[in-house]
Coordinates of C-alpha atoms in Angstrom, one line a residue:
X1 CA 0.0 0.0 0.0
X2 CA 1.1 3.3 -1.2
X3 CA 2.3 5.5 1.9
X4 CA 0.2 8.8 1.9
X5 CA 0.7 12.3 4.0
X6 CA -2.4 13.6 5.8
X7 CA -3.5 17.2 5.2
X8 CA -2.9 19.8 7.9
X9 CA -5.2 22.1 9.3
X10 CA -2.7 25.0 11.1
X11 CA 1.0 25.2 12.6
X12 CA 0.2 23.1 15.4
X13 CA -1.0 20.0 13.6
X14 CA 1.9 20.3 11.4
X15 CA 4.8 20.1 14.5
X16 CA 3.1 17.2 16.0
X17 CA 3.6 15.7 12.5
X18 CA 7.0 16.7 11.8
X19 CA 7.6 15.2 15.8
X20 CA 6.0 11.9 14.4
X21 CA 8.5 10.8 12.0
X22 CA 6.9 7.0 11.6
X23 CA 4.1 8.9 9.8
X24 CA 5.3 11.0 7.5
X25 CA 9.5 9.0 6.6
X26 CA 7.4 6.1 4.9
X27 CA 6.4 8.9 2.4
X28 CA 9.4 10.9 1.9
X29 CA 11.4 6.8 1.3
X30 CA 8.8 6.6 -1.1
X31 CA 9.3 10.2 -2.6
X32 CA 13.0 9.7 -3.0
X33 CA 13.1 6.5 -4.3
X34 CA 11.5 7.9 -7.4
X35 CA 13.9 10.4 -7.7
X36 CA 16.8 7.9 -8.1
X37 CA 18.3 7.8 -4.7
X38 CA 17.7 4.5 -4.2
X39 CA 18.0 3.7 -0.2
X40 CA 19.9 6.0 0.5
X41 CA 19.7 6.8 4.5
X42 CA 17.4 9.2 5.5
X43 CA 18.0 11.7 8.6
X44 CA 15.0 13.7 9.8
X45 CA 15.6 17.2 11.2
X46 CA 13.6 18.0 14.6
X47 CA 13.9 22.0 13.8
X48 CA 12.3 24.0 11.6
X49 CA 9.1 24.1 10.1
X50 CA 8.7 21.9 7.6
X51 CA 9.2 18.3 7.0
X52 CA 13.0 18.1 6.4
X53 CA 15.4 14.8 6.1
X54 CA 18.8 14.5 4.9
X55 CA 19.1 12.4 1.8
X56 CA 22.3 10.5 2.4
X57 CA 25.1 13.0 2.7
X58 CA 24.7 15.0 -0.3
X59 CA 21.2 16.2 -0.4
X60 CA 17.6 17.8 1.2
X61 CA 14.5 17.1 1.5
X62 CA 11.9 19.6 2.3
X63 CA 8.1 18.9 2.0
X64 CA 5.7 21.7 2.4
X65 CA 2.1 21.5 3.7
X66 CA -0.5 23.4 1.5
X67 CA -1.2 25.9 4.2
X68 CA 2.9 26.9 3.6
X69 CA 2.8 26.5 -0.5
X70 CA 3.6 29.8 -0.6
X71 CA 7.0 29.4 1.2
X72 CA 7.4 26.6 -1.4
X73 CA 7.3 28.7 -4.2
X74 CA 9.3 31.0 -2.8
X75 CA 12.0 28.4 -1.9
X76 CA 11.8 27.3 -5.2
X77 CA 11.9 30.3 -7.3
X78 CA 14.8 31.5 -5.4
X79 CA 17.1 28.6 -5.7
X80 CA 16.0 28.4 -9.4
X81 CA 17.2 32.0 -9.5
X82 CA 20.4 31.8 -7.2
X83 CA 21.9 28.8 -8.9
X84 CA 23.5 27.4 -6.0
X85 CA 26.0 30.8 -5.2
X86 CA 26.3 34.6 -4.2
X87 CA 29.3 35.6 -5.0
X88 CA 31.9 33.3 -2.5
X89 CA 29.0 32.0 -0.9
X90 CA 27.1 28.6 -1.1
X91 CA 23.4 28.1 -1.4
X92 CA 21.8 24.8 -2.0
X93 CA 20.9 23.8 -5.7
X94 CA 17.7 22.6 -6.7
X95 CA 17.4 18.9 -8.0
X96 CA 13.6 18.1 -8.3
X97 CA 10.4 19.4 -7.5
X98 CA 7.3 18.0 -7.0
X99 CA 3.7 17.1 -5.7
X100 CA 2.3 14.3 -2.9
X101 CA -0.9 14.0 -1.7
X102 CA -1.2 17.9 -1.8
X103 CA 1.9 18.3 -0.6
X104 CA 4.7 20.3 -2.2
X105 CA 8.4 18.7 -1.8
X106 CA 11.7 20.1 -3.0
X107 CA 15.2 18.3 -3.0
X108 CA 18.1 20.4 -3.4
X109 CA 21.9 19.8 -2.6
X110 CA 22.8 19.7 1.0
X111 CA 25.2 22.5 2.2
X112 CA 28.4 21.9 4.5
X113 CA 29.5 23.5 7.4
X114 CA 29.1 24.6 10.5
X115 CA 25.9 26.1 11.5
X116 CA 26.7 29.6 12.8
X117 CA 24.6 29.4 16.0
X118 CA 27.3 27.0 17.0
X119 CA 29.6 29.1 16.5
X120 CA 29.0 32.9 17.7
X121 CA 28.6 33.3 21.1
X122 CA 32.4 31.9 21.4
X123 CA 33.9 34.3 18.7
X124 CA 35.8 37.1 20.7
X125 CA 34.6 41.0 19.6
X126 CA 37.4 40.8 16.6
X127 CA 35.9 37.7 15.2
X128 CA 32.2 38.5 15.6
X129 CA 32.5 42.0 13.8
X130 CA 35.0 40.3 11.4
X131 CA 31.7 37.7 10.6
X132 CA 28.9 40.5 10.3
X133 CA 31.4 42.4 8.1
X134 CA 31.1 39.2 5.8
X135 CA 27.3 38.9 6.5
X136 CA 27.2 42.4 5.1
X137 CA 28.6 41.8 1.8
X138 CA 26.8 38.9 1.5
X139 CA 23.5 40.5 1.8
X140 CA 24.7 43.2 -0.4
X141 CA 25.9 40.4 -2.9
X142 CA 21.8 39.2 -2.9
X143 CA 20.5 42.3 -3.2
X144 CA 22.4 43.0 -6.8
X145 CA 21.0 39.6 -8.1
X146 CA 18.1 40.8 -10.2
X147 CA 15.0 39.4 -8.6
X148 CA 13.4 38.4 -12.1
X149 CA 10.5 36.1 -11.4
X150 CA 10.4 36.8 -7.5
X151 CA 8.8 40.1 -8.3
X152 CA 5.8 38.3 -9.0
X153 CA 5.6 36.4 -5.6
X154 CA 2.7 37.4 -3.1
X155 CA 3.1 39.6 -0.7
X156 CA 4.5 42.6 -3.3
X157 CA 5.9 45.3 -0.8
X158 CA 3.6 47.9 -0.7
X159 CA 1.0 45.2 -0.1
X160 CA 3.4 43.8 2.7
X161 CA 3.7 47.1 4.5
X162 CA 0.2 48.2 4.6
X163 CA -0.9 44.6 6.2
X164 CA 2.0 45.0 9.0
X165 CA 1.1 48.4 9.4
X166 CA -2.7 47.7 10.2
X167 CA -1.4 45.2 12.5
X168 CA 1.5 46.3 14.5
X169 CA 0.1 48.2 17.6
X170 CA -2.2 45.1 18.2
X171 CA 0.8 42.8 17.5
X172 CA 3.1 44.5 19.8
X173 CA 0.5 45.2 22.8
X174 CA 0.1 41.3 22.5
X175 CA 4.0 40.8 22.3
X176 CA 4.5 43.0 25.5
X177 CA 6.3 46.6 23.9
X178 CA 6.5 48.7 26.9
X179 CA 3.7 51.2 27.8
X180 CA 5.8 54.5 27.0
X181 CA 6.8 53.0 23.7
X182 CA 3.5 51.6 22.8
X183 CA 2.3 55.5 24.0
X184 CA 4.4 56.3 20.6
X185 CA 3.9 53.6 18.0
X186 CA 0.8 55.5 16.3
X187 CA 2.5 58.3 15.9
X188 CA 5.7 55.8 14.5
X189 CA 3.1 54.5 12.3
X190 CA 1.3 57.0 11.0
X191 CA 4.8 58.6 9.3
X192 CA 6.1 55.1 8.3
X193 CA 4.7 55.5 4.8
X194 CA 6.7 58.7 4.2
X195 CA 9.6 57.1 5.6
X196 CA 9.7 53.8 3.5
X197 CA 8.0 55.2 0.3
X198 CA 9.4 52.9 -2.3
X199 CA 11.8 55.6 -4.0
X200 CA 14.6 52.6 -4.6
X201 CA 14.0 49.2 -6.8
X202 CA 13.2 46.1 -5.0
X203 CA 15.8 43.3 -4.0
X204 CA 15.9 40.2 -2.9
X205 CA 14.9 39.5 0.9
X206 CA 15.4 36.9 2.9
X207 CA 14.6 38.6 6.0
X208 CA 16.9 36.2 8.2
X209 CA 20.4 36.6 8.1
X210 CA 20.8 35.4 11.6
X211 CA 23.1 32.9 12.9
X212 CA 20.8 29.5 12.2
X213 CA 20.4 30.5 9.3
X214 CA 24.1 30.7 7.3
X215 CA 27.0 28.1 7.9
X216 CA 30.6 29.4 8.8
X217 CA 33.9 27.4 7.4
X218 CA 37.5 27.8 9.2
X219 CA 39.4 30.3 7.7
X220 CA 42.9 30.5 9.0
X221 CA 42.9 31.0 12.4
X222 CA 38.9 32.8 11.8
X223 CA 35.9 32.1 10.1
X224 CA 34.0 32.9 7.1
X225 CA 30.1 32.8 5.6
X226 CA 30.5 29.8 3.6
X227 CA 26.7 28.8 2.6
X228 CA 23.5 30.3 3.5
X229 CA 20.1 28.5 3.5
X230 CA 16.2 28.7 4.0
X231 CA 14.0 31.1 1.3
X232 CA 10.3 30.2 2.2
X233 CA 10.3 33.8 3.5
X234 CA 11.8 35.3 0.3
X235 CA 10.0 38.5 -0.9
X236 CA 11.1 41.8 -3.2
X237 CA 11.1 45.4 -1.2
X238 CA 13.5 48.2 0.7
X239 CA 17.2 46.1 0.9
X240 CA 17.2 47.8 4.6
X241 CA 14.6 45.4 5.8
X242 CA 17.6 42.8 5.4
X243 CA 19.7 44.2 8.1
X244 CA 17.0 43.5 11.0
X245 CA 18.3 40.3 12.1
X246 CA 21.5 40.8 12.1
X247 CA 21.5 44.3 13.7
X248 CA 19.3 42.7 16.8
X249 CA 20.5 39.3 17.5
X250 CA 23.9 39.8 16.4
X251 CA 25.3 43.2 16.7
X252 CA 23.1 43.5 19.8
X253 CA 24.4 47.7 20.3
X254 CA 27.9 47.2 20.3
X255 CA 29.1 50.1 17.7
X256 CA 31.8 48.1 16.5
X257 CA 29.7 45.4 15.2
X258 CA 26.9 47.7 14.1
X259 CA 30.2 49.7 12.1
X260 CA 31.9 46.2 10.3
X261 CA 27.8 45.4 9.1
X262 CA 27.4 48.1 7.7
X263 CA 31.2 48.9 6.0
X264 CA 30.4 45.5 4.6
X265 CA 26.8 46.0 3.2
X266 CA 28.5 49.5 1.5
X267 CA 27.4 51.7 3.8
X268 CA 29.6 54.9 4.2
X269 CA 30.3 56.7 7.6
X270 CA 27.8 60.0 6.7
X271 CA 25.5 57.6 5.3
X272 CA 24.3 56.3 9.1
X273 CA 22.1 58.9 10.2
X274 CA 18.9 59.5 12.3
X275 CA 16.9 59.1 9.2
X276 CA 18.6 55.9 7.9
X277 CA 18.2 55.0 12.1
X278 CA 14.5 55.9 11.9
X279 CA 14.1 54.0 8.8
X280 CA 15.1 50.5 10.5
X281 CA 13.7 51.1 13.6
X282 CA 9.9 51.5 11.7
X283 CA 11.3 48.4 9.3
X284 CA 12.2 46.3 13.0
X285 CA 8.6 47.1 14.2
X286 CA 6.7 46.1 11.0
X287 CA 9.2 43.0 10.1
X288 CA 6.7 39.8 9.5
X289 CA 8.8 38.2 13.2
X290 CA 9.0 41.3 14.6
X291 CA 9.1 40.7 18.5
X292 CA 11.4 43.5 19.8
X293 CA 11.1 42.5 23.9
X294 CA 12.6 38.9 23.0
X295 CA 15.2 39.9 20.0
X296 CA 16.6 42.4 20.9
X297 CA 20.0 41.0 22.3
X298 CA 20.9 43.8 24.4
X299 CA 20.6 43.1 28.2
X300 CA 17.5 44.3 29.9
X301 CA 17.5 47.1 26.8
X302 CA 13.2 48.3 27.9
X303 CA 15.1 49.4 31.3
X304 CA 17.2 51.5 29.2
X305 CA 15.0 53.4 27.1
X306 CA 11.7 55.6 27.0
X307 CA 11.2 56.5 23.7
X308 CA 12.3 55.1 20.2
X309 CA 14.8 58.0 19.6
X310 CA 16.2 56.2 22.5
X311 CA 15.7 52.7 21.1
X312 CA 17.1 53.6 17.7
X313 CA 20.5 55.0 19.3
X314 CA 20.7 52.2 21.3
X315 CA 20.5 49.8 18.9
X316 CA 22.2 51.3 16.5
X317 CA 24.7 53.6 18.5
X318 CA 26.8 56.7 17.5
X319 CA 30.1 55.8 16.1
X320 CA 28.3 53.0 13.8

């Protein structure tokens, strides 16, 4: 009998899934067999949030509910597009595509390396601004990839920011902003459409350039990016909107780091301003994970503030 995947109603129903590998490995054996890998071992991964096994050494799979197609065509558009590099920089390659039972799969060469979570809270303060230095050409590398067909994918940005924008006081009074800055967000709000008008052409964005999301290699006695990974988020809009992640769970206010990300994503000196400040502060507040209280990697930071002036220069800190 022919091993089949159930349909899933929401997020929830889908991690008990992915938790229950006897239900859903049958399939993807079954799935990979027909693509020529014969037996070839399969690993299941317990992160993430879709169904992903290791094919064997050299490969991915990654099967998509229909609730997340979207994220599958975006995942597939953009490795289509990338071609399995930026610049000195690894990204998978896709190898097949596909359907199951109203499922969506994708296999696509595995990356190697180490997983950068692994790696950064170890680095000392030369080696972690000597990484977001790298991250910052990288991102600047995807950004001057023309986005071709991912200008069609759903949601287009102005689309994007009007939906975050209806929803980011409720979102943030739910995620627990403080009072004094949630005293300010309409006010935030009501301006960020002047402040993000769409005066510059789109570019790729991933939207995560953290840490579990790009592999490091030895370098010497350092590290360097060597593969970066995971485009079910992938949209076109303001390249800004890519420094987010790195700026709050990496640089975390430490001027040096803020300085090496941006030197690398091309950023001169008089070019970090209040108004480029302002920019990414409304960008952090309307980003589609967007949780401020929990990301923001700088000790006990809502003691340290009362206003997002405040924020802004203590995220992103004079001297930059």
């Amino acid at each position: 009998m022919t091993p089949t995947l159930p349909p899933v109603a929401d997020s929830a129903e889908l991690r008990r899934l992915r938790a229950d590998t006897a239900r859903w490995l049958p399939v993807a054996r079954d799935i990979v067999r027909g693509h020529g890998y014969g037996e070839a071992p399969l690993a299941p991964f317990a992160a993430g949030t879709n169904l992903v096994a290791a094919i064997g050494d050299g490969a991915i799979l990654k099967i998509f509910p229909a609730i997340l197609h979207g994220r599958f065509r975006s995942e597939q558009a953009t490795l289509r597009l990338l071609g399995g590099r930026v610049g000195a920089v690894d990204t998978p390659e896709l190898q097949h595509a596909g359907e199951r039972d109203g499922w969506s799969y994708l296999i696509m060469t595995r990356l190697h390396g180490i997983p950068a979570a692994q790696v950064w809270p170890q680095l000392p303060e030369d080696g972690k601004q000597h990484l977001l230095r790298q991250l910052g050409r990288l991102i600047a590398a995807m950004h001057r990839v023309p986005p071709g067909d991912l200008l069609a994918l759903e949601p287009r940005w102005p689309d994007f920011l009007q939906a975050q924008i209806a929803g980011c006081h409720a979102r943030h009074t739910r995620l627990g902003l403080p009072e004094r800055l949630l005293a300010e967000l309409d006010d935030l709000l009501r301006d960020a459409a002047a402040w993000l008008r769409t005066d510059t052409p789109p570019v790729i964005l991933t939207g995560e350039y953290i840490p579990e999301n790009f592999l490091v290699a030895r370098d010497g006695d350092g590290w360097r990016v060597s593969g970066l990974f995971d485009f079910g988020d992938v949209m076109t809009g303001r390249g800004e909107y890519d420094l987010l992640g790195p700026s709050a769970f990496m640089a975390a206010g430490h001027a040096g780091r803020v300085r090496a990300l941006f030197e690398g994503y091309g950023l001169a000196p008089s070019a970090i301003d209040w108004r480029l400040k302002r920019r990414l502060l409304v960008l952090m507040m309307l980003h589609r994970a967007s949780d401020p209280v929990r990301h923001i990697a700088i000790p006990d930071w809502p003691a340290k503030v009362s206003s997002f002036d405040q924020l802004q220069a203590l995220i992103w800190p004079d001297g930059s």
